[in-house]
Amino acid sequence: MRFTPFALALAAAQGVIAAPSRETKPISRGFGCGAPEPDAEHIRVSQQFAAQEASLRASGNFSIQATVTVDTYFHVVHRSSSDDVSDSVLNAQLATLNKAYAPYGFQFTLKGTTHTINANWADDTRGYEMTMKRSLRKGTYRTLNVYFLPEMGDNLGYCYFPESGGGSSGSTTQIRDGCTGGCTGSGDSVSDTPAQASASSGCPIGRDSCPSQAGLDPIHNYMDYTYDSCYEEFTAGQQARMASFWNNYRAGK
């Protein structure tokens, strides 16, 4: 399963999302998520959390934490006033996020919104990402900062996996996509998300890209790339993984 704009806004402690643009430019990256693949350390930690969660369930001691409220900042970076994103649109997206994630124990409080005109920052392909973030980022390590740019090639957005050293980039409630490794790899290390060979599109009911593995593709999951109208859920395992990453990487930071 892949990051979508809504899922990304949850997942990224510093996430970059494509904003509406009036211009069309050559596509430089594949459709979807521009996040890097998880490294060996992240895979190890995910597998460790999976074992801990399974052990707690088996012992009957597993419980989902109370709702976590995440302070959130939106940063709209644009080339001119013509490609700005209005606060009403941003507030509507935040409301959609909160509705989607309410059953899973996370809510987001918008603490502020910035609007910046900077042609270099607005084009993600120019390499000004970290300069932009250092200038605009607000809050602590447990704060969600989301950056909206008009030019991201054909990507919907990206974020980074958490760093054990407490760096400024990473994932607030990290759940990674099940396409990692395809039908035979370790996937997302969440036991109740079926293996998936590639991201879905549209709303392909009955899609089974890994017929040798159990279960159909999770096209209704927020981490796939189906239509918004197709999204319905996270799994219980993903909810547990959100809590594990939050408690170990973000809470109290």
PDB file of C-alpha atoms in Angstrom:
ATOM      1  CA  MET A   1       0.000   0.000   0.000  1.00  0.00           C
ATOM      2  CA  ARG A   2       1.190   3.453  -0.899  1.00  0.00           C
ATOM      3  CA  PHE A   3       0.959   6.917   0.607  1.00  0.00           C
ATOM      4  CA  THR A   4      -1.915   9.078  -0.617  1.00  0.00           C
ATOM      5  CA  PRO A   5      -2.189  12.822   0.047  1.00  0.00           C
ATOM      6  CA  PHE A   6      -4.429  12.195   3.064  1.00  0.00           C
ATOM      7  CA  ALA A   7      -2.349   9.360   4.452  1.00  0.00           C
ATOM      8  CA  LEU A   8       0.844  11.283   3.879  1.00  0.00           C
ATOM      9  CA  ALA A   9      -0.378  14.235   5.876  1.00  0.00           C
ATOM     10  CA  LEU A  10      -0.768  11.896   8.827  1.00  0.00           C
ATOM     11  CA  ALA A  11       2.446  10.043   8.318  1.00  0.00           C
ATOM     12  CA  ALA A  12       4.967  12.798   7.779  1.00  0.00           C
ATOM     13  CA  ALA A  13       6.495  14.767  10.585  1.00  0.00           C
ATOM     14  CA  GLN A  14       7.774  16.778   7.641  1.00  0.00           C
ATOM     15  CA  GLY A  15       5.789  15.857   4.577  1.00  0.00           C
ATOM     16  CA  VAL A  16       5.646  17.500   1.157  1.00  0.00           C
ATOM     17  CA  ILE A  17       2.409  17.294  -0.796  1.00  0.00           C
ATOM     18  CA  ALA A  18       1.518  18.374  -4.319  1.00  0.00           C
ATOM     19  CA  ALA A  19      -0.751  21.411  -4.371  1.00  0.00           C
ATOM     20  CA  PRO A  20      -3.099  22.339  -7.238  1.00  0.00           C
ATOM     21  CA  SER A  21      -1.226  23.967 -10.097  1.00  0.00           C
ATOM     22  CA  ARG A  22      -2.374  25.868 -13.187  1.00  0.00           C
ATOM     23  CA  GLU A  23       0.630  24.705 -15.198  1.00  0.00           C
ATOM     24  CA  THR A  24       1.635  21.391 -16.712  1.00  0.00           C
ATOM     25  CA  LYS A  25       5.321  20.457 -16.712  1.00  0.00           C
ATOM     26  CA  PRO A  26       7.172  17.335 -17.849  1.00  0.00           C
ATOM     27  CA  ILE A  27       6.746  14.402 -15.514  1.00  0.00           C
ATOM     28  CA  SER A  28      10.035  13.577 -13.828  1.00  0.00           C
ATOM     29  CA  ARG A  29       8.999  10.863 -11.363  1.00  0.00           C
ATOM     30  CA  GLY A  30       6.561   7.995 -11.267  1.00  0.00           C
ATOM     31  CA  PHE A  31       2.994   8.530 -10.055  1.00  0.00           C
ATOM     32  CA  GLY A  32       2.506   8.293  -6.334  1.00  0.00           C
ATOM     33  CA  CYS A  33       4.824   8.548  -3.386  1.00  0.00           C
ATOM     34  CA  GLY A  34       8.333   9.963  -3.654  1.00  0.00           C
ATOM     35  CA  ALA A  35       9.463   8.684  -0.257  1.00  0.00           C
ATOM     36  CA  PRO A  36      12.673   6.633  -0.210  1.00  0.00           C
ATOM     37  CA  GLU A  37      12.518   2.905   0.380  1.00  0.00           C
ATOM     38  CA  PRO A  38      12.933   1.839   4.024  1.00  0.00           C
ATOM     39  CA  ASP A  39      16.481   0.948   4.976  1.00  0.00           C
ATOM     40  CA  ALA A  40      17.594  -2.156   6.874  1.00  0.00           C
ATOM     41  CA  GLU A  41      17.268  -0.443  10.258  1.00  0.00           C
ATOM     42  CA  HIS A  42      13.698   0.636   9.615  1.00  0.00           C
ATOM     43  CA  ILE A  43      12.771  -2.862   8.459  1.00  0.00           C
ATOM     44  CA  ARG A  44      14.369  -4.314  11.598  1.00  0.00           C
ATOM     45  CA  VAL A  45      12.433  -1.923  13.847  1.00  0.00           C
ATOM     46  CA  SER A  46       9.164  -2.672  12.028  1.00  0.00           C
ATOM     47  CA  GLN A  47       9.690  -6.395  12.494  1.00  0.00           C
ATOM     48  CA  GLN A  48      10.536  -5.832  16.155  1.00  0.00           C
ATOM     49  CA  PHE A  49       7.302  -3.889  16.670  1.00  0.00           C
ATOM     50  CA  ALA A  50       5.376  -6.635  14.857  1.00  0.00           C
ATOM     51  CA  ALA A  51       6.741  -9.242  17.277  1.00  0.00           C
ATOM     52  CA  GLN A  52       5.929  -7.073  20.305  1.00  0.00           C
ATOM     53  CA  GLU A  53       2.389  -6.406  19.113  1.00  0.00           C
ATOM     54  CA  ALA A  54       1.793 -10.103  18.428  1.00  0.00           C
ATOM     55  CA  SER A  55       3.110 -11.049  21.871  1.00  0.00           C
ATOM     56  CA  LEU A  56       0.818  -8.546  23.596  1.00  0.00           C
ATOM     57  CA  ARG A  57      -2.200  -9.830  21.668  1.00  0.00           C
ATOM     58  CA  ALA A  58      -1.363 -13.419  22.548  1.00  0.00           C
ATOM     59  CA  SER A  59      -1.073 -12.565  26.244  1.00  0.00           C
ATOM     60  CA  GLY A  60      -4.308 -10.585  26.258  1.00  0.00           C
ATOM     61  CA  ASN A  61      -2.495  -7.414  27.335  1.00  0.00           C
ATOM     62  CA  PHE A  62      -2.784  -5.520  24.074  1.00  0.00           C
ATOM     63  CA  SER A  63      -4.847  -2.320  24.122  1.00  0.00           C
ATOM     64  CA  ILE A  64      -5.064   0.744  21.892  1.00  0.00           C
ATOM     65  CA  GLN A  65      -4.028   4.004  23.504  1.00  0.00           C
ATOM     66  CA  ALA A  66      -6.289   6.998  24.061  1.00  0.00           C
ATOM     67  CA  THR A  67      -6.602   9.499  21.229  1.00  0.00           C
ATOM     68  CA  VAL A  68      -3.420  11.455  20.516  1.00  0.00           C
ATOM     69  CA  THR A  69      -3.770  15.087  19.423  1.00  0.00           C
ATOM     70  CA  VAL A  70      -1.026  16.242  17.059  1.00  0.00           C
ATOM     71  CA  ASP A  71      -0.194  19.935  16.667  1.00  0.00           C
ATOM     72  CA  THR A  72      -0.115  20.640  12.930  1.00  0.00           C
ATOM     73  CA  TYR A  73       1.260  23.406  10.708  1.00  0.00           C
ATOM     74  CA  PHE A  74       0.472  23.822   7.017  1.00  0.00           C
ATOM     75  CA  HIS A  75       2.965  25.632   4.773  1.00  0.00           C
ATOM     76  CA  VAL A  76       1.809  26.636   1.288  1.00  0.00           C
ATOM     77  CA  VAL A  77       4.729  27.505  -0.998  1.00  0.00           C
ATOM     78  CA  HIS A  78       3.859  28.993  -4.375  1.00  0.00           C
ATOM     79  CA  ARG A  79       5.399  30.817  -7.319  1.00  0.00           C
ATOM     80  CA  SER A  80       2.840  33.618  -7.383  1.00  0.00           C
ATOM     81  CA  SER A  81      -0.511  34.492  -5.875  1.00  0.00           C
ATOM     82  CA  SER A  82      -2.230  32.697  -8.769  1.00  0.00           C
ATOM     83  CA  ASP A  83      -1.221  29.231  -7.527  1.00  0.00           C
ATOM     84  CA  ASP A  84      -1.818  29.811  -3.826  1.00  0.00           C
ATOM     85  CA  VAL A  85      -4.092  27.430  -1.901  1.00  0.00           C
ATOM     86  CA  SER A  86      -6.817  29.072   0.142  1.00  0.00           C
ATOM     87  CA  ASP A  87      -7.206  28.506   3.859  1.00  0.00           C
ATOM     88  CA  SER A  88     -10.722  27.194   3.236  1.00  0.00           C
ATOM     89  CA  VAL A  89      -9.316  24.379   1.077  1.00  0.00           C
ATOM     90  CA  LEU A  90      -6.679  23.571   3.704  1.00  0.00           C
ATOM     91  CA  ASN A  91      -9.264  23.552   6.486  1.00  0.00           C
ATOM     92  CA  ALA A  92     -11.428  21.193   4.453  1.00  0.00           C
ATOM     93  CA  GLN A  93      -8.508  18.811   4.033  1.00  0.00           C
ATOM     94  CA  LEU A  94      -7.788  18.917   7.752  1.00  0.00           C
ATOM     95  CA  ALA A  95     -11.434  18.110   8.479  1.00  0.00           C
ATOM     96  CA  THR A  96     -11.225  15.142   6.108  1.00  0.00           C
ATOM     97  CA  LEU A  97      -8.076  13.920   7.847  1.00  0.00           C
ATOM     98  CA  ASN A  98      -9.641  14.142  11.269  1.00  0.00           C
ATOM     99  CA  LYS A  99     -12.752  12.299  10.122  1.00  0.00           C
ATOM    100  CA  ALA A 100     -10.668   9.542   8.523  1.00  0.00           C
ATOM    101  CA  TYR A 101      -8.310   9.045  11.463  1.00  0.00           C
ATOM    102  CA  ALA A 102     -10.739   9.514  14.353  1.00  0.00           C
ATOM    103  CA  PRO A 103     -11.423   5.749  14.628  1.00  0.00           C
ATOM    104  CA  TYR A 104      -7.673   5.070  14.854  1.00  0.00           C
ATOM    105  CA  GLY A 105      -6.697   7.292  17.754  1.00  0.00           C
ATOM    106  CA  PHE A 106      -5.132  10.348  16.080  1.00  0.00           C
ATOM    107  CA  GLN A 107      -6.483  13.861  15.658  1.00  0.00           C
ATOM    108  CA  PHE A 108      -4.819  16.977  14.273  1.00  0.00           C
ATOM    109  CA  THR A 109      -5.106  20.528  15.553  1.00  0.00           C
ATOM    110  CA  LEU A 110      -4.087  23.224  13.085  1.00  0.00           C
ATOM    111  CA  LYS A 111      -1.860  25.644  14.982  1.00  0.00           C
ATOM    112  CA  GLY A 112      -0.986  27.856  12.046  1.00  0.00           C
ATOM    113  CA  THR A 113      -0.693  28.249   8.279  1.00  0.00           C
ATOM    114  CA  THR A 114       2.021  30.042   6.313  1.00  0.00           C
ATOM    115  CA  HIS A 115       1.876  31.221   2.692  1.00  0.00           C
ATOM    116  CA  THR A 116       5.233  31.847   1.010  1.00  0.00           C
ATOM    117  CA  ILE A 117       6.040  33.043  -2.517  1.00  0.00           C
ATOM    118  CA  ASN A 118       9.374  31.515  -3.575  1.00  0.00           C
ATOM    119  CA  ALA A 119       9.850  30.134  -7.081  1.00  0.00           C
ATOM    120  CA  ASN A 120      12.812  27.944  -6.118  1.00  0.00           C
ATOM    121  CA  TRP A 121      11.107  26.347  -3.133  1.00  0.00           C
ATOM    122  CA  ALA A 122       7.856  25.872  -5.059  1.00  0.00           C
ATOM    123  CA  ASP A 123       9.560  23.558  -7.574  1.00  0.00           C
ATOM    124  CA  ASP A 124      10.525  20.377  -5.734  1.00  0.00           C
ATOM    125  CA  THR A 125      12.866  19.313  -8.538  1.00  0.00           C
ATOM    126  CA  ARG A 126      15.284  22.209  -7.851  1.00  0.00           C
ATOM    127  CA  GLY A 127      16.750  20.779  -4.650  1.00  0.00           C
ATOM    128  CA  TYR A 128      15.741  23.411  -2.082  1.00  0.00           C
ATOM    129  CA  GLU A 129      13.796  21.041   0.158  1.00  0.00           C
ATOM    130  CA  MET A 130      15.910  21.269   3.310  1.00  0.00           C
ATOM    131  CA  THR A 131      16.489  25.022   2.954  1.00  0.00           C
ATOM    132  CA  MET A 132      12.733  25.493   2.775  1.00  0.00           C
ATOM    133  CA  LYS A 133      12.055  23.261   5.752  1.00  0.00           C
ATOM    134  CA  ARG A 134      14.702  24.852   7.936  1.00  0.00           C
ATOM    135  CA  SER A 135      13.114  28.229   7.258  1.00  0.00           C
ATOM    136  CA  LEU A 136       9.466  27.278   7.724  1.00  0.00           C
ATOM    137  CA  ARG A 137       9.339  24.376  10.174  1.00  0.00           C
ATOM    138  CA  LYS A 138       7.615  25.014  13.503  1.00  0.00           C
ATOM    139  CA  GLY A 139       7.122  23.105  16.738  1.00  0.00           C
ATOM    140  CA  THR A 140       8.876  20.104  18.224  1.00  0.00           C
ATOM    141  CA  TYR A 141       9.634  16.574  17.059  1.00  0.00           C
ATOM    142  CA  ARG A 142       6.046  15.551  17.812  1.00  0.00           C
ATOM    143  CA  THR A 143       4.638  18.353  15.626  1.00  0.00           C
ATOM    144  CA  LEU A 144       3.341  17.658  12.119  1.00  0.00           C
ATOM    145  CA  ASN A 145       4.576  20.060   9.422  1.00  0.00           C
ATOM    146  CA  VAL A 146       3.041  19.678   5.961  1.00  0.00           C
ATOM    147  CA  TYR A 147       4.353  21.578   2.927  1.00  0.00           C
ATOM    148  CA  PHE A 148       2.179  22.086  -0.153  1.00  0.00           C
ATOM    149  CA  LEU A 149       4.044  22.707  -3.435  1.00  0.00           C
ATOM    150  CA  PRO A 150       2.651  23.301  -6.944  1.00  0.00           C
ATOM    151  CA  GLU A 151       5.415  21.356  -8.730  1.00  0.00           C
ATOM    152  CA  MET A 152       6.338  17.807  -7.726  1.00  0.00           C
ATOM    153  CA  GLY A 153       6.591  16.052 -11.046  1.00  0.00           C
ATOM    154  CA  ASP A 154       3.950  13.306 -10.945  1.00  0.00           C
ATOM    155  CA  ASN A 155       4.271  12.547  -7.240  1.00  0.00           C
ATOM    156  CA  LEU A 156       1.459  13.092  -4.787  1.00  0.00           C
ATOM    157  CA  GLY A 157       3.935  13.675  -1.970  1.00  0.00           C
ATOM    158  CA  TYR A 158       6.664  12.217   0.189  1.00  0.00           C
ATOM    159  CA  CYS A 159       8.021  11.993   3.715  1.00  0.00           C
ATOM    160  CA  TYR A 160      10.878  10.222   5.453  1.00  0.00           C
ATOM    161  CA  PHE A 161      11.139   7.294   7.811  1.00  0.00           C
ATOM    162  CA  PRO A 162      11.964   8.067  11.453  1.00  0.00           C
ATOM    163  CA  GLU A 163      15.522   8.385  12.683  1.00  0.00           C
ATOM    164  CA  SER A 164      16.579   6.715  15.914  1.00  0.00           C
ATOM    165  CA  GLY A 165      18.743   9.738  16.687  1.00  0.00           C
ATOM    166  CA  GLY A 166      15.755  12.052  16.799  1.00  0.00           C
ATOM    167  CA  GLY A 167      16.365  14.016  13.610  1.00  0.00           C
ATOM    168  CA  SER A 168      13.872  16.571  12.363  1.00  0.00           C
ATOM    169  CA  SER A 169      12.581  14.502   9.453  1.00  0.00           C
ATOM    170  CA  GLY A 170      10.638  11.330   9.861  1.00  0.00           C
ATOM    171  CA  SER A 171       7.315   9.756  10.444  1.00  0.00           C
ATOM    172  CA  THR A 172       4.873  10.654  13.158  1.00  0.00           C
ATOM    173  CA  THR A 173       2.773   7.499  13.023  1.00  0.00           C
ATOM    174  CA  GLN A 174       4.718   5.542  10.409  1.00  0.00           C
ATOM    175  CA  ILE A 175       3.093   2.745   8.519  1.00  0.00           C
ATOM    176  CA  ARG A 176       4.874   1.865   5.308  1.00  0.00           C
ATOM    177  CA  ASP A 177       3.486   0.609   2.053  1.00  0.00           C
ATOM    178  CA  GLY A 178       2.795  -3.064   1.471  1.00  0.00           C
ATOM    179  CA  CYS A 179       4.207  -2.916  -2.062  1.00  0.00           C
ATOM    180  CA  THR A 180       7.714  -2.991  -0.597  1.00  0.00           C
ATOM    181  CA  GLY A 181       9.127  -6.341  -1.636  1.00  0.00           C
ATOM    182  CA  GLY A 182       6.119  -7.104  -3.842  1.00  0.00           C
ATOM    183  CA  CYS A 183       4.600 -10.549  -3.469  1.00  0.00           C
ATOM    184  CA  THR A 184       7.631 -12.221  -1.901  1.00  0.00           C
ATOM    185  CA  GLY A 185       9.345  -9.589   0.265  1.00  0.00           C
ATOM    186  CA  SER A 186       8.750  -8.557   3.873  1.00  0.00           C
ATOM    187  CA  GLY A 187       6.128  -5.997   2.856  1.00  0.00           C
ATOM    188  CA  ASP A 188       5.080  -3.550   5.547  1.00  0.00           C
ATOM    189  CA  SER A 189       5.576  -6.020   8.441  1.00  0.00           C
ATOM    190  CA  VAL A 190       1.881  -5.689   9.338  1.00  0.00           C
ATOM    191  CA  SER A 191       0.230  -9.094   9.507  1.00  0.00           C
ATOM    192  CA  ASP A 192      -3.283  -8.107   8.397  1.00  0.00           C
ATOM    193  CA  THR A 193      -2.384  -6.205   5.203  1.00  0.00           C
ATOM    194  CA  PRO A 194      -2.282  -8.629   2.242  1.00  0.00           C
ATOM    195  CA  ALA A 195       0.734  -8.692  -0.047  1.00  0.00           C
ATOM    196  CA  GLN A 196       0.471  -6.368  -3.038  1.00  0.00           C
ATOM    197  CA  ALA A 197       2.652  -6.334  -6.154  1.00  0.00           C
ATOM    198  CA  SER A 198       1.956  -2.738  -7.159  1.00  0.00           C
ATOM    199  CA  ALA A 199      -0.170   0.273  -6.304  1.00  0.00           C
ATOM    200  CA  SER A 200      -3.805   0.186  -7.393  1.00  0.00           C
ATOM    201  CA  SER A 201      -5.612   2.809  -9.431  1.00  0.00           C
ATOM    202  CA  GLY A 202      -9.297   3.555  -9.801  1.00  0.00           C
ATOM    203  CA  CYS A 203     -11.296   1.264  -7.522  1.00  0.00           C
ATOM    204  CA  PRO A 204     -10.556  -2.240  -8.877  1.00  0.00           C
ATOM    205  CA  ILE A 205     -12.858  -4.475  -6.838  1.00  0.00           C
ATOM    206  CA  GLY A 206     -11.429  -7.991  -6.551  1.00  0.00           C
ATOM    207  CA  ARG A 207      -7.890  -7.058  -7.624  1.00  0.00           C
ATOM    208  CA  ASP A 208      -5.392  -9.741  -6.631  1.00  0.00           C
ATOM    209  CA  SER A 209      -1.877  -8.813  -7.739  1.00  0.00           C
ATOM    210  CA  CYS A 210      -0.336 -11.580  -5.574  1.00  0.00           C
ATOM    211  CA  PRO A 211      -2.538 -14.626  -6.283  1.00  0.00           C
ATOM    212  CA  SER A 212      -0.103 -16.980  -4.551  1.00  0.00           C
ATOM    213  CA  GLN A 213      -0.534 -15.041  -1.284  1.00  0.00           C
ATOM    214  CA  ALA A 214      -3.580 -14.906   0.970  1.00  0.00           C
ATOM    215  CA  GLY A 215      -6.113 -12.131   0.535  1.00  0.00           C
ATOM    216  CA  LEU A 216      -7.117  -9.657  -2.145  1.00  0.00           C
ATOM    217  CA  ASP A 217      -5.323  -6.352  -2.644  1.00  0.00           C
ATOM    218  CA  PRO A 218      -6.425  -3.886   0.075  1.00  0.00           C
ATOM    219  CA  ILE A 219      -7.890  -1.358  -2.352  1.00  0.00           C
ATOM    220  CA  HIS A 220     -10.012   0.283   0.360  1.00  0.00           C
ATOM    221  CA  ASN A 221      -6.992   0.973   2.540  1.00  0.00           C
ATOM    222  CA  TYR A 222      -5.843   4.576   2.914  1.00  0.00           C
ATOM    223  CA  MET A 223      -2.284   3.529   2.038  1.00  0.00           C
ATOM    224  CA  ASP A 224      -3.153   2.478  -1.513  1.00  0.00           C
ATOM    225  CA  TYR A 225      -3.531   4.781  -4.538  1.00  0.00           C
ATOM    226  CA  THR A 226      -7.161   4.236  -5.413  1.00  0.00           C
ATOM    227  CA  TYR A 227      -9.789   6.952  -5.829  1.00  0.00           C
ATOM    228  CA  ASP A 228     -10.722   8.936  -2.744  1.00  0.00           C
ATOM    229  CA  SER A 229     -14.206   7.429  -2.947  1.00  0.00           C
ATOM    230  CA  CYS A 230     -12.650   3.967  -2.621  1.00  0.00           C
ATOM    231  CA  TYR A 231     -10.866   4.683   0.671  1.00  0.00           C
ATOM    232  CA  GLU A 232     -12.484   3.326   3.811  1.00  0.00           C
ATOM    233  CA  GLU A 233     -10.047   2.058   6.388  1.00  0.00           C
ATOM    234  CA  PHE A 234      -6.821   1.192   8.079  1.00  0.00           C
ATOM    235  CA  THR A 235      -6.461  -2.277   9.561  1.00  0.00           C
ATOM    236  CA  ALA A 236      -6.191  -3.100  13.253  1.00  0.00           C
ATOM    237  CA  GLY A 237      -2.556  -4.003  12.649  1.00  0.00           C
ATOM    238  CA  GLN A 238      -1.847  -0.634  11.068  1.00  0.00           C
ATOM    239  CA  GLN A 239      -3.510   1.104  14.001  1.00  0.00           C
ATOM    240  CA  ALA A 240      -1.251  -0.794  16.390  1.00  0.00           C
ATOM    241  CA  ARG A 241       1.805   0.115  14.304  1.00  0.00           C
ATOM    242  CA  MET A 242       0.852   3.805  14.376  1.00  0.00           C
ATOM    243  CA  ALA A 243       0.748   3.638  18.163  1.00  0.00           C
ATOM    244  CA  SER A 244       4.072   1.780  18.336  1.00  0.00           C
ATOM    245  CA  PHE A 245       5.907   4.332  16.212  1.00  0.00           C
ATOM    246  CA  TRP A 246       4.301   7.295  17.940  1.00  0.00           C
ATOM    247  CA  ASN A 247       5.153   6.054  21.416  1.00  0.00           C
ATOM    248  CA  ASN A 248       8.723   5.128  20.526  1.00  0.00           C
ATOM    249  CA  TYR A 249       9.689   8.008  18.221  1.00  0.00           C
ATOM    250  CA  ARG A 250       7.412  10.982  18.909  1.00  0.00           C
ATOM    251  CA  ALA A 251       5.676  10.993  22.278  1.00  0.00           C
ATOM    252  CA  GLY A 252       7.381  13.308  24.730  1.00  0.00           C
ATOM    253  CA  LYS A 253       9.952  14.521  22.186  1.00  0.00           C
TER     254      LYS A 253
END
